[in-house]
Coordinates of N, CA and C in Angstrom, one line a residue:
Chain A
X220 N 99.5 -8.3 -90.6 CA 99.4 -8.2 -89.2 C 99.9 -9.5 -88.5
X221 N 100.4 -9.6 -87.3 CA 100.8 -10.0 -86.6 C 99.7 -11.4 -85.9
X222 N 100.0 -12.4 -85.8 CA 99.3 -13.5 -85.1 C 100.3 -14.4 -84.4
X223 N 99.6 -14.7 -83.3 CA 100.3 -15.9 -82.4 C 99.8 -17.1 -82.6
X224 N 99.9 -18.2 -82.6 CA 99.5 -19.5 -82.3 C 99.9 -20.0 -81.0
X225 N 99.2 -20.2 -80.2 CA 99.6 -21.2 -78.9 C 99.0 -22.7 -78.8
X226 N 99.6 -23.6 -78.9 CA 99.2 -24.6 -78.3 C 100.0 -26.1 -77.7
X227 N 98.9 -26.7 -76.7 CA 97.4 -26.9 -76.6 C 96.8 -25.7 -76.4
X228 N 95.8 -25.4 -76.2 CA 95.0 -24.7 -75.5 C 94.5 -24.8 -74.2
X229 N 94.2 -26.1 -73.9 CA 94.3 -26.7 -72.7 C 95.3 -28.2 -72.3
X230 N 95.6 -28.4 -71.2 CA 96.3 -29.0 -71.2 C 96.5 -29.5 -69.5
X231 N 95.8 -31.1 -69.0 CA 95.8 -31.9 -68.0 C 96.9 -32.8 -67.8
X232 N 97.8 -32.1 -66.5 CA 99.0 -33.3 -66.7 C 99.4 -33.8 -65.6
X233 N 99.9 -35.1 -64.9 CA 100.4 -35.2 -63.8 C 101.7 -35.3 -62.9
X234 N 101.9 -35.2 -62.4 CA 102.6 -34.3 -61.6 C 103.7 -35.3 -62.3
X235 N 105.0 -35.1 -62.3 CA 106.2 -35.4 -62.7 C 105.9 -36.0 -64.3
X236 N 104.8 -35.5 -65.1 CA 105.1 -35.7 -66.7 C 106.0 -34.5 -67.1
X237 N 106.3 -34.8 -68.1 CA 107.0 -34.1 -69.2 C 106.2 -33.1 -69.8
X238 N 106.6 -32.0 -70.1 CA 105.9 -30.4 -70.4 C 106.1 -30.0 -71.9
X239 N 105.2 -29.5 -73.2 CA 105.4 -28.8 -74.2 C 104.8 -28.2 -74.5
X240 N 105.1 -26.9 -74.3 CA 104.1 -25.4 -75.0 C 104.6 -25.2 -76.2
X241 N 104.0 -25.0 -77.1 CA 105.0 -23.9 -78.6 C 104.1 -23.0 -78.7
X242 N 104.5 -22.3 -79.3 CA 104.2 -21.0 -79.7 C 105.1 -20.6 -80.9
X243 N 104.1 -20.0 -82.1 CA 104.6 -19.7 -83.3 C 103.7 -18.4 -83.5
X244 N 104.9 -17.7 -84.5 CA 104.5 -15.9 -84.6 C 104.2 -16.2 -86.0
X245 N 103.4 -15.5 -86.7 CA 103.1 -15.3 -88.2 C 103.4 -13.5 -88.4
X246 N 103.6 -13.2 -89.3 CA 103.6 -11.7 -90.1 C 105.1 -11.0 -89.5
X247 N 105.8 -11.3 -88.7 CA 107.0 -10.5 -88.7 C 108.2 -11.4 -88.5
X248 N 109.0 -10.7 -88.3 CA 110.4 -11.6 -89.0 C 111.2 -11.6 -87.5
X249 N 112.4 -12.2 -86.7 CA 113.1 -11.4 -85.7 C 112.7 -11.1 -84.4
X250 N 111.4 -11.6 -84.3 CA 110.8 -11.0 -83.4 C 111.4 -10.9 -82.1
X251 N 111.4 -10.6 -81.2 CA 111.7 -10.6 -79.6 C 110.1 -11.2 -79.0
X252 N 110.4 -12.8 -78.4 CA 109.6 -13.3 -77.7 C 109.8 -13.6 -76.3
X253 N 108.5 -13.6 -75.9 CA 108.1 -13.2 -74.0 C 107.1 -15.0 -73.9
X254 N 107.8 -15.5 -72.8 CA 106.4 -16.8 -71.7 C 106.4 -15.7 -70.8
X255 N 104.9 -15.7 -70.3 CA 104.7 -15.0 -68.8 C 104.0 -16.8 -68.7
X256 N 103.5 -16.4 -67.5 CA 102.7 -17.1 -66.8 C 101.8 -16.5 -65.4
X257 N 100.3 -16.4 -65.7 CA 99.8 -16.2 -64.7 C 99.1 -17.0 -64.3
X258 N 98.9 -17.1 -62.5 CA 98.3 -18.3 -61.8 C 96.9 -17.5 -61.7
X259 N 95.9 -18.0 -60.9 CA 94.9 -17.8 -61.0 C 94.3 -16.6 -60.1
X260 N 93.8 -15.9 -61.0 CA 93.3 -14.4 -60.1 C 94.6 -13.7 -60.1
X261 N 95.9 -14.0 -60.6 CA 96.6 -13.0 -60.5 C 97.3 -12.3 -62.1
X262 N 98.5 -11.5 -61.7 CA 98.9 -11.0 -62.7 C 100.3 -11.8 -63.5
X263 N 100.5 -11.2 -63.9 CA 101.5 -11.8 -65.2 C 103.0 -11.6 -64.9
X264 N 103.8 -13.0 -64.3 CA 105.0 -13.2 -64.5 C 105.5 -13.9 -65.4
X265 N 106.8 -12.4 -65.7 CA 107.8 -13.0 -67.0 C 108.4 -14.5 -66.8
X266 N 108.7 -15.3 -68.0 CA 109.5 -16.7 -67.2 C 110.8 -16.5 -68.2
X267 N 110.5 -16.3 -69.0 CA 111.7 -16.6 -70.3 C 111.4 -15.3 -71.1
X268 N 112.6 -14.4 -72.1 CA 112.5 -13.9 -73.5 C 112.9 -14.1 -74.2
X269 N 113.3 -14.1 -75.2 CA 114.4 -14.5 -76.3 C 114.9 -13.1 -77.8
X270 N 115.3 -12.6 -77.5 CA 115.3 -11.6 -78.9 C 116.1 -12.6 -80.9
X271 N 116.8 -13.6 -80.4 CA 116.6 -14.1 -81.4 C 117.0 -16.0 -80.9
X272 N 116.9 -16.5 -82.0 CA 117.1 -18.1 -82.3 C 118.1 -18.5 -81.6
X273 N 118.1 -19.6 -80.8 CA 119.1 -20.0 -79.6 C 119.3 -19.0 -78.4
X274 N 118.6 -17.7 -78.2 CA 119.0 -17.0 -77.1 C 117.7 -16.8 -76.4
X275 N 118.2 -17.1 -74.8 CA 116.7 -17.4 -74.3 C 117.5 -17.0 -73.1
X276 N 116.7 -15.5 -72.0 CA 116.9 -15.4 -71.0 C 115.9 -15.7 -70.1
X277 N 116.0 -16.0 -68.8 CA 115.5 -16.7 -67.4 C 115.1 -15.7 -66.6
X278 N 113.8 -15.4 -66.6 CA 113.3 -14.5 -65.5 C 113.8 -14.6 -64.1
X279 N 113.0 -15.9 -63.9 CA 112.6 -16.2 -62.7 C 113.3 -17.9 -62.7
X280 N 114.4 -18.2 -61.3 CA 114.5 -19.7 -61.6 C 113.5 -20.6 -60.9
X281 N 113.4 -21.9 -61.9 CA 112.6 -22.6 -61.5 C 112.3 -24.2 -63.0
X282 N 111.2 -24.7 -62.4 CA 111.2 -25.8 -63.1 C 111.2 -26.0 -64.7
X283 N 110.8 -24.9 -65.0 CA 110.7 -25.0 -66.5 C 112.0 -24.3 -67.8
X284 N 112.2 -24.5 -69.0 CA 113.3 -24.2 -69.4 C 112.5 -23.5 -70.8
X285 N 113.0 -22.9 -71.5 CA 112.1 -22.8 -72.8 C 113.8 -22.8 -74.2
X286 N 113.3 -22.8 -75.5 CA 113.7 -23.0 -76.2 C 113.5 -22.1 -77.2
X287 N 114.3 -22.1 -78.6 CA 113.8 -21.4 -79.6 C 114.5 -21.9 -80.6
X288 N 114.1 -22.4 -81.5 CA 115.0 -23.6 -82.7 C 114.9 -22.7 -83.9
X289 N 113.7 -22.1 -83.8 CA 113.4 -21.4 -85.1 C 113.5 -19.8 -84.9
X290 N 113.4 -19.1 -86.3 CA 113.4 -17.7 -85.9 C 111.4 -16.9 -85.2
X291 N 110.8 -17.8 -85.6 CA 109.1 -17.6 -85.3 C 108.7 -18.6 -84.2
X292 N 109.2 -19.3 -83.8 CA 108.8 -20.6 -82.7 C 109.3 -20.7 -81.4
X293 N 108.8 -20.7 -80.7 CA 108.8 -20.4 -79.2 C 108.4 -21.8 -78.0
X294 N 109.0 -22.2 -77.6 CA 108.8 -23.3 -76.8 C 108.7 -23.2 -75.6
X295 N 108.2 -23.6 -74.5 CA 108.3 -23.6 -73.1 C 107.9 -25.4 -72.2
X296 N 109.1 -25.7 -71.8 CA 109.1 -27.1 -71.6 C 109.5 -27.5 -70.0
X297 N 109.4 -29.0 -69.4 CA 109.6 -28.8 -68.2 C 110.0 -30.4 -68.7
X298 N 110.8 -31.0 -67.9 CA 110.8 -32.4 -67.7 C 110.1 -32.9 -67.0
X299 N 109.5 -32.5 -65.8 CA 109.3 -33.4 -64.7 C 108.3 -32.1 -64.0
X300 N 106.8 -32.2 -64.4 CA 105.9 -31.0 -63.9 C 105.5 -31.3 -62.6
X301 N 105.7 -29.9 -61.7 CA 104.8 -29.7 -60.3 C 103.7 -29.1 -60.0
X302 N 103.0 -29.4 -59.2 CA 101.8 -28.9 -59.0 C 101.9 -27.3 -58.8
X303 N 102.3 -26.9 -58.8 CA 103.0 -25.3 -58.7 C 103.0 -24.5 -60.1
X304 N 103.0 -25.6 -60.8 CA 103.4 -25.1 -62.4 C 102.1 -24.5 -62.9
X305 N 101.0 -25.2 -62.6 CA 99.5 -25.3 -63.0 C 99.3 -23.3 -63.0
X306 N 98.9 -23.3 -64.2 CA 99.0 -22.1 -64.4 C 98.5 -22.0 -65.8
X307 N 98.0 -20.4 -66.5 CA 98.0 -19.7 -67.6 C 99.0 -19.3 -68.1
X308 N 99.1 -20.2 -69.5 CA 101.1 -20.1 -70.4 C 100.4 -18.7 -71.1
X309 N 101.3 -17.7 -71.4 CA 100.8 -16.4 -72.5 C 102.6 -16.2 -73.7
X310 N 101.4 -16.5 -74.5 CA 102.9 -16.2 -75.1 C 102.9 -14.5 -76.3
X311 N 104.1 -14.2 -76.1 CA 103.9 -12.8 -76.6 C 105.3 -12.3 -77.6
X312 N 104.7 -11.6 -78.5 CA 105.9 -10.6 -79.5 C 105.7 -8.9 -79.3
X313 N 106.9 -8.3 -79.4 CA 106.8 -7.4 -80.0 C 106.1 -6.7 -81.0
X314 N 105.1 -6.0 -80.4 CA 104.2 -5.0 -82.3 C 105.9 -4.8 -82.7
X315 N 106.3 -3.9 -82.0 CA 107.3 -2.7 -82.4 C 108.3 -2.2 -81.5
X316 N 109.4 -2.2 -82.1 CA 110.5 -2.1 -81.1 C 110.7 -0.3 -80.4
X317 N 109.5 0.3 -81.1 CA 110.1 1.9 -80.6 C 108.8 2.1 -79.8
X318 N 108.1 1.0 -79.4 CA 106.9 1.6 -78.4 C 106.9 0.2 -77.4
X319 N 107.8 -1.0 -77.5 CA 107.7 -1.8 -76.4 C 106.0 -2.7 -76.5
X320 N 105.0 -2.0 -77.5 CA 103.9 -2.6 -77.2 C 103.8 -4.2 -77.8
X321 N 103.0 -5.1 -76.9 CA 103.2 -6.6 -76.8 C 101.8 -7.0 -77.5
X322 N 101.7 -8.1 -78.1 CA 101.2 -8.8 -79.0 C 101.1 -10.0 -78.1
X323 N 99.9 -10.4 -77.8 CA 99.7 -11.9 -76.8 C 98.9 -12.8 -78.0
X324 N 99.2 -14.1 -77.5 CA 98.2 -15.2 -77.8 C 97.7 -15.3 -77.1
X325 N 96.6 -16.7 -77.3 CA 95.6 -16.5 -76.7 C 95.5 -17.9 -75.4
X326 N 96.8 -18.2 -75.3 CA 97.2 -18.6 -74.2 C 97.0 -20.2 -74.4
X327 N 98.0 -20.7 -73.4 CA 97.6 -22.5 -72.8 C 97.2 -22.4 -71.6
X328 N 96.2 -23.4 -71.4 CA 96.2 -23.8 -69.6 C 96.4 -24.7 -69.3
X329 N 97.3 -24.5 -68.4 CA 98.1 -26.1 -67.9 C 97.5 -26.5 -66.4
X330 N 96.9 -27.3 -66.4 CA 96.7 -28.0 -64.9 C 97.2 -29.5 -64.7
X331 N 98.2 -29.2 -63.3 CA 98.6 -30.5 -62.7 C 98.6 -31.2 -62.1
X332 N 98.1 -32.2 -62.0 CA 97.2 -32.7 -60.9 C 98.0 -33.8 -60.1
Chain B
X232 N 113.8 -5.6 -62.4 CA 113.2 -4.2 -63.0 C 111.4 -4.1 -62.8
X233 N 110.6 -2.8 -62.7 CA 109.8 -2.4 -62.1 C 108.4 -3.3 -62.7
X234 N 107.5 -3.0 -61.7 CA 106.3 -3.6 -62.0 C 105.3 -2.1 -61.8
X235 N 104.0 -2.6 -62.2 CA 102.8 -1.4 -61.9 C 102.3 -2.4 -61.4
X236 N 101.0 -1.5 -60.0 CA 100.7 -1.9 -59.6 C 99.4 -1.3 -59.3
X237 N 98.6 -2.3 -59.9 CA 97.0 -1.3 -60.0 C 95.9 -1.2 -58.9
X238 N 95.1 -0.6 -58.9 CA 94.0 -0.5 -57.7 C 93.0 0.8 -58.2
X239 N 91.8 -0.1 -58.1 CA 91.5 -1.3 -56.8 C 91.5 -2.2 -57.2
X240 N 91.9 -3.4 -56.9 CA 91.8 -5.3 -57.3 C 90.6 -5.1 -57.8
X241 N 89.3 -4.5 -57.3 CA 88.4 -5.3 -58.4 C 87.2 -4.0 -57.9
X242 N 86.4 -4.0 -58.9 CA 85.6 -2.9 -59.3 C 84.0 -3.0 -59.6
X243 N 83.0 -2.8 -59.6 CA 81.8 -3.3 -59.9 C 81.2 -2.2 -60.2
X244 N 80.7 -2.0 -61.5 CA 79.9 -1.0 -61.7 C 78.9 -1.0 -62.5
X245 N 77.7 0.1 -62.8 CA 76.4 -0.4 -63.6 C 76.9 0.0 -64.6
X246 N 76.1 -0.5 -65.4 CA 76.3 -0.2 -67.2 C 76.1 1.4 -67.4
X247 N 76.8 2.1 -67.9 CA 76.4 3.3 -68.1 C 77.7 4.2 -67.1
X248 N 77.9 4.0 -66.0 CA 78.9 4.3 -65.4 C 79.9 4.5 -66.0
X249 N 80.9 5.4 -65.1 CA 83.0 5.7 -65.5 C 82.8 4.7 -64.7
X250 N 84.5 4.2 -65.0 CA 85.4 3.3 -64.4 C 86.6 3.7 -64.2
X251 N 87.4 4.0 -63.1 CA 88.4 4.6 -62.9 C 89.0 3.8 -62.2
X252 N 90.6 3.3 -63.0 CA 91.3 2.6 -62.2 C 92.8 3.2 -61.8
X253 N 93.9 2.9 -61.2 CA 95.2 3.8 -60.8 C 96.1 2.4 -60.9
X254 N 96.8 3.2 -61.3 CA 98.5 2.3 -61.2 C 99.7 3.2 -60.7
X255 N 100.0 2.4 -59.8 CA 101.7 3.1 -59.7 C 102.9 2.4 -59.6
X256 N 103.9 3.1 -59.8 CA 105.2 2.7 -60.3 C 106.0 3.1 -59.6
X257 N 107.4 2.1 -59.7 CA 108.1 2.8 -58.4 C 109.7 3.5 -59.2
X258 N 109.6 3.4 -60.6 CA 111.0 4.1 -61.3 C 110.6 4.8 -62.8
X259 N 111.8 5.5 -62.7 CA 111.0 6.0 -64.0 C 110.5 5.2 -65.0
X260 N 110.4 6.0 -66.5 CA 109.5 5.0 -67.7 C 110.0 5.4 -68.6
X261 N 109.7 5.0 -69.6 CA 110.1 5.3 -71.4 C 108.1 5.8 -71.9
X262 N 107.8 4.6 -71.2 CA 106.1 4.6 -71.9 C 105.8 3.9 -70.0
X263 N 104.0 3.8 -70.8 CA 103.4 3.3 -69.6 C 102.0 2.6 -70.8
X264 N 101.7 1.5 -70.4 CA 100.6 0.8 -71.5 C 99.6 0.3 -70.2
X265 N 98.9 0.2 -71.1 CA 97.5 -0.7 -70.2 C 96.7 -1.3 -71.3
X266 N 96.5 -2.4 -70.6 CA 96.3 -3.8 -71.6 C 94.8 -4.2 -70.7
X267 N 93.4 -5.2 -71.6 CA 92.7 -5.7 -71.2 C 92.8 -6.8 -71.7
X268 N 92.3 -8.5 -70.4 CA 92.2 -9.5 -70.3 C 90.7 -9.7 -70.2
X269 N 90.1 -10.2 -70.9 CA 88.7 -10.9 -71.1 C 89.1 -12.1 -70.3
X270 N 88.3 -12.8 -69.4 CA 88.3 -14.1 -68.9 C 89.1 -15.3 -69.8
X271 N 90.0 -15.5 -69.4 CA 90.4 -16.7 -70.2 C 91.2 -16.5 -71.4
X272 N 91.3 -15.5 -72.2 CA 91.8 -15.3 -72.9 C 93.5 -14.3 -72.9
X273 N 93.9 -14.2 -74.0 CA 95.2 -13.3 -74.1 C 94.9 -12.1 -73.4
X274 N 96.0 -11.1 -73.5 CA 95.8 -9.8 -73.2 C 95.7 -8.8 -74.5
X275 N 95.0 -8.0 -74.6 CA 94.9 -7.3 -75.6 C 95.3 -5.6 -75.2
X276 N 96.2 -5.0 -76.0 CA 97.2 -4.1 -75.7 C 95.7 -2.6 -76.1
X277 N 95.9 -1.5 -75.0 CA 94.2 -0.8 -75.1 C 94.9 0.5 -75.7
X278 N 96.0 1.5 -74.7 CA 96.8 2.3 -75.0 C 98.2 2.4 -74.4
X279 N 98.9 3.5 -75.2 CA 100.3 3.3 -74.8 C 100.2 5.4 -74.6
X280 N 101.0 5.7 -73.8 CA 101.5 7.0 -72.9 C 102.5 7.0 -72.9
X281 N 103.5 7.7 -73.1 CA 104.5 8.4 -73.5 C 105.3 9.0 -71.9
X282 N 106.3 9.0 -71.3 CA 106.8 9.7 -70.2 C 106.5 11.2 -70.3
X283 N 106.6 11.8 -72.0 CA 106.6 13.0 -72.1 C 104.9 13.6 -72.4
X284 N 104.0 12.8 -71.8 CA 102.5 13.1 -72.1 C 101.9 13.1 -70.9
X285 N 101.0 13.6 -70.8 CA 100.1 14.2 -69.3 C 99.0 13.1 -69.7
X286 N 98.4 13.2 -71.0 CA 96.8 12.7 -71.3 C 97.0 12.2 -72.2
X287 N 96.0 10.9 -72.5 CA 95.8 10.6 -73.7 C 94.2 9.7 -74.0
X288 N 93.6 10.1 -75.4 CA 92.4 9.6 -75.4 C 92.3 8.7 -76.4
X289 N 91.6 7.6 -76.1 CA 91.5 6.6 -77.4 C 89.8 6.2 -77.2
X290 N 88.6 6.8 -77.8 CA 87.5 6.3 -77.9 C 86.9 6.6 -76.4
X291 N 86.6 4.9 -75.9 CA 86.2 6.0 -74.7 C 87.3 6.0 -73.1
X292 N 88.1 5.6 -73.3 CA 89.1 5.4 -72.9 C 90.1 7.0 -72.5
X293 N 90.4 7.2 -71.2 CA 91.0 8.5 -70.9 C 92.5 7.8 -70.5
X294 N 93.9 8.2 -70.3 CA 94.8 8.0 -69.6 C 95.2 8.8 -69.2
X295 N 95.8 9.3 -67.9 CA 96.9 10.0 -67.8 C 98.0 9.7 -66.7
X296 N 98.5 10.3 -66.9 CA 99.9 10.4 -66.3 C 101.0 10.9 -65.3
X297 N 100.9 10.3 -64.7 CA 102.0 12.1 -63.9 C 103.3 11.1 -63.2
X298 N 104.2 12.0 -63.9 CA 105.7 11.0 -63.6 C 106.2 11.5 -62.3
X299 N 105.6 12.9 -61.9 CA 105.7 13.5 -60.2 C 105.7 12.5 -59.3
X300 N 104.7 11.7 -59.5 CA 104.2 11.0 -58.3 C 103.7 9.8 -58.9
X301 N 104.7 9.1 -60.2 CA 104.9 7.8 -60.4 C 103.4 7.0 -60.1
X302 N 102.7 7.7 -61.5 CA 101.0 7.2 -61.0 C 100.3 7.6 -62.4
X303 N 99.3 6.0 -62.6 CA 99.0 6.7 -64.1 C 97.6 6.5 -63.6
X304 N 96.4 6.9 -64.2 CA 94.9 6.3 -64.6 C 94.6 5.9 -65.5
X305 N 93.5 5.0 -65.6 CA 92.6 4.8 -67.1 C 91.5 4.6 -66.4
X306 N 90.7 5.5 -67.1 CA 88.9 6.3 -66.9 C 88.7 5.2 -68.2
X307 N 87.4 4.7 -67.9 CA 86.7 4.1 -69.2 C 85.4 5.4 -68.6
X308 N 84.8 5.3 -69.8 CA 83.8 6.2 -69.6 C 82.3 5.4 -70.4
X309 N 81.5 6.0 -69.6 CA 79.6 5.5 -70.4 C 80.3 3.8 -70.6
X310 N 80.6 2.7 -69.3 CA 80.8 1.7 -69.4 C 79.6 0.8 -69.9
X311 N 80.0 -0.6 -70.4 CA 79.1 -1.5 -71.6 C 79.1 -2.5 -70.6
X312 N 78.8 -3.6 -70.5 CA 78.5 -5.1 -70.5 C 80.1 -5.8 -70.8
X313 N 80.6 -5.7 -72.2 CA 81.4 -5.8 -72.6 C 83.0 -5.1 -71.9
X314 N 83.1 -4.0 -71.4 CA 84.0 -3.7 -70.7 C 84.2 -4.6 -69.4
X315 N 83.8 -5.5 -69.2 CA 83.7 -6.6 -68.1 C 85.0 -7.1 -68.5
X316 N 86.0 -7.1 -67.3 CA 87.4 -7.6 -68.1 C 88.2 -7.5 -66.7
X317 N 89.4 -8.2 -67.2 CA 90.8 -7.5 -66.0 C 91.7 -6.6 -66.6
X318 N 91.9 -5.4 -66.2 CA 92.8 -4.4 -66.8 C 94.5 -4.2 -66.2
X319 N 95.0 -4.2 -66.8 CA 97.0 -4.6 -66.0 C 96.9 -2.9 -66.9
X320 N 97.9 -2.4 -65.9 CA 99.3 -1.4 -66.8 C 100.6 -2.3 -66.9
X321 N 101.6 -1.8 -67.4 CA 102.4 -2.3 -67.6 C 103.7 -1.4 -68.1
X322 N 104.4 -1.5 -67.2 CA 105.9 -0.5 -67.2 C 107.2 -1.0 -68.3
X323 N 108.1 -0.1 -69.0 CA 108.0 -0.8 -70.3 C 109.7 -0.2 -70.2
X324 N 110.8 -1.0 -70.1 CA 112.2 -1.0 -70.2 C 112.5 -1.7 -71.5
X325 N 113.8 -3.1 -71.3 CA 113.6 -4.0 -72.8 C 111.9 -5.3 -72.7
X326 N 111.7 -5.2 -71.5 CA 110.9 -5.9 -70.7 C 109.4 -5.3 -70.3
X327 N 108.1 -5.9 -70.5 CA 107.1 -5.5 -69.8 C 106.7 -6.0 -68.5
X328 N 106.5 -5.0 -67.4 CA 106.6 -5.8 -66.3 C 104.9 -5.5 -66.2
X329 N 104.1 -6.3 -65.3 CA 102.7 -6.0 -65.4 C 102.3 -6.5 -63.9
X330 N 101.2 -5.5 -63.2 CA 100.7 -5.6 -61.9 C 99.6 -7.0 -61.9
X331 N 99.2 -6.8 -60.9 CA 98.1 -8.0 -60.5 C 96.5 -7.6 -61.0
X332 N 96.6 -6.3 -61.6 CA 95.3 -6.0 -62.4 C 94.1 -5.7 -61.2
X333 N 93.5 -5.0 -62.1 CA 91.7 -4.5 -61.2 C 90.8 -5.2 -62.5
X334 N 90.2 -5.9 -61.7 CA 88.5 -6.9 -62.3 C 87.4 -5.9 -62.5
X335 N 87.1 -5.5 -63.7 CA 85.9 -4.8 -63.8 C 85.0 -5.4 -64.0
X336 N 84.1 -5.2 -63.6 CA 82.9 -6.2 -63.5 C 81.4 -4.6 -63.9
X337 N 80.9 -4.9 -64.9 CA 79.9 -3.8 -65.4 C 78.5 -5.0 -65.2
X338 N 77.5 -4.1 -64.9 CA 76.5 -4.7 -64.5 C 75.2 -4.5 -65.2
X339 N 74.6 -5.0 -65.5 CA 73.1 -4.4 -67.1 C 72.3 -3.5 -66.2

């Protein structure tokens, strides 16, 4: 079965540090990986996906960039963090490519103070 | 590409009670999923519906569907303590797009 790893799990930073989420998949191979981000009380925007190693598309533009070096490892990074960023990182795989259903971790929280 | 969008934002009910929430969409689908968020934590995937399905049951959990009027439900039924959560649908292209969710809140 399928596991995510996220971390930190939490995470206090100030405003113009430097940003690093990873996220790593265990049990499948290939996967197609999702960053959402939700702010507080709300719902879940896409930021980045990647379906494999080096290919990473851009939801939404904005401060953060993400990566993927490996075929299981998932990155979400920023140079220079805003107070705007402060948010719930979710990071997610594909169960299965013929039903679309998502596989989440169990998330970072990033506050920027 | 589309989002769902659920209601009512947030819900209060006693223990023992249905819970009945709505989502709608504004284009067609392949599937339609609805996912629950516990406070703080990931989202956990509940059921998945089919464009080509009216209903579907998983435990106590009802869904259905109607692609007429681009509108799904999820009925929890004889609700727990534990069903205390935020519930998203979620519209499903290469991409899951996901609403701002209804807060169920169950009461002892």
């Amino acid at each position: 079965s399928q596991t995510i790893h996220q971390w930190p799990a939490t995470l206090v930073q100030p405003v113009g540090s430097p940003l690093s989420l990873e996220c790593t998949v265990e049990g499948t191979s290939n996967p197609n990986l999702y960053w959402y981000r939700q702010a507080a009380g709300r719902g879940l925007q896409l930021l980045f996906y990647s379906v494999g190693i080096g290919q990473i598309s851009s939801e939404v533009p904005q401060n953060l960039s993400a990566s993927r070096p490996q075929d299981r490892q998932f990155i979400l990074s920023s140079k220079k963090l805003l107070l705007s960023d402060s948010g719930f990182y979710l990071c997610a795989c594909f169960r299965g490519h013929q039903t679309g259903e998502l596989f989440f971790g169990e998330g970072s929280r990033l506050t920027v103070l | 590409s589309q989002q769902g969008e659920e209601d009512p934002q947030a819900l209060s009910i006693q223990e023992g009670e249905n819970a009945t929430m709505n989502c709608s969409y504004k284009t067609s689908i392949n599937n339609l999923q609805w996912y629950r968020q516990n406070s703080g934590r990931g989202l956990v995937h509940l059921i998945l519906i089919r464009s080509n399905e009216r209903e579907k049951h998983s435990g106590r959990l009802r869904v259905t569907l109607d692609t007429s009027k681009k509108s799904s439900s999820l009925l929890i039924t004889a609700s727990r303590a534990a069903d205390t959560a935020s519930y998203f649908c979620a519209t499903s292209d290469y991409k899951l797009s996901f609403g701002a969710g209804t807060t169920v809140t169950v009461r002892a």
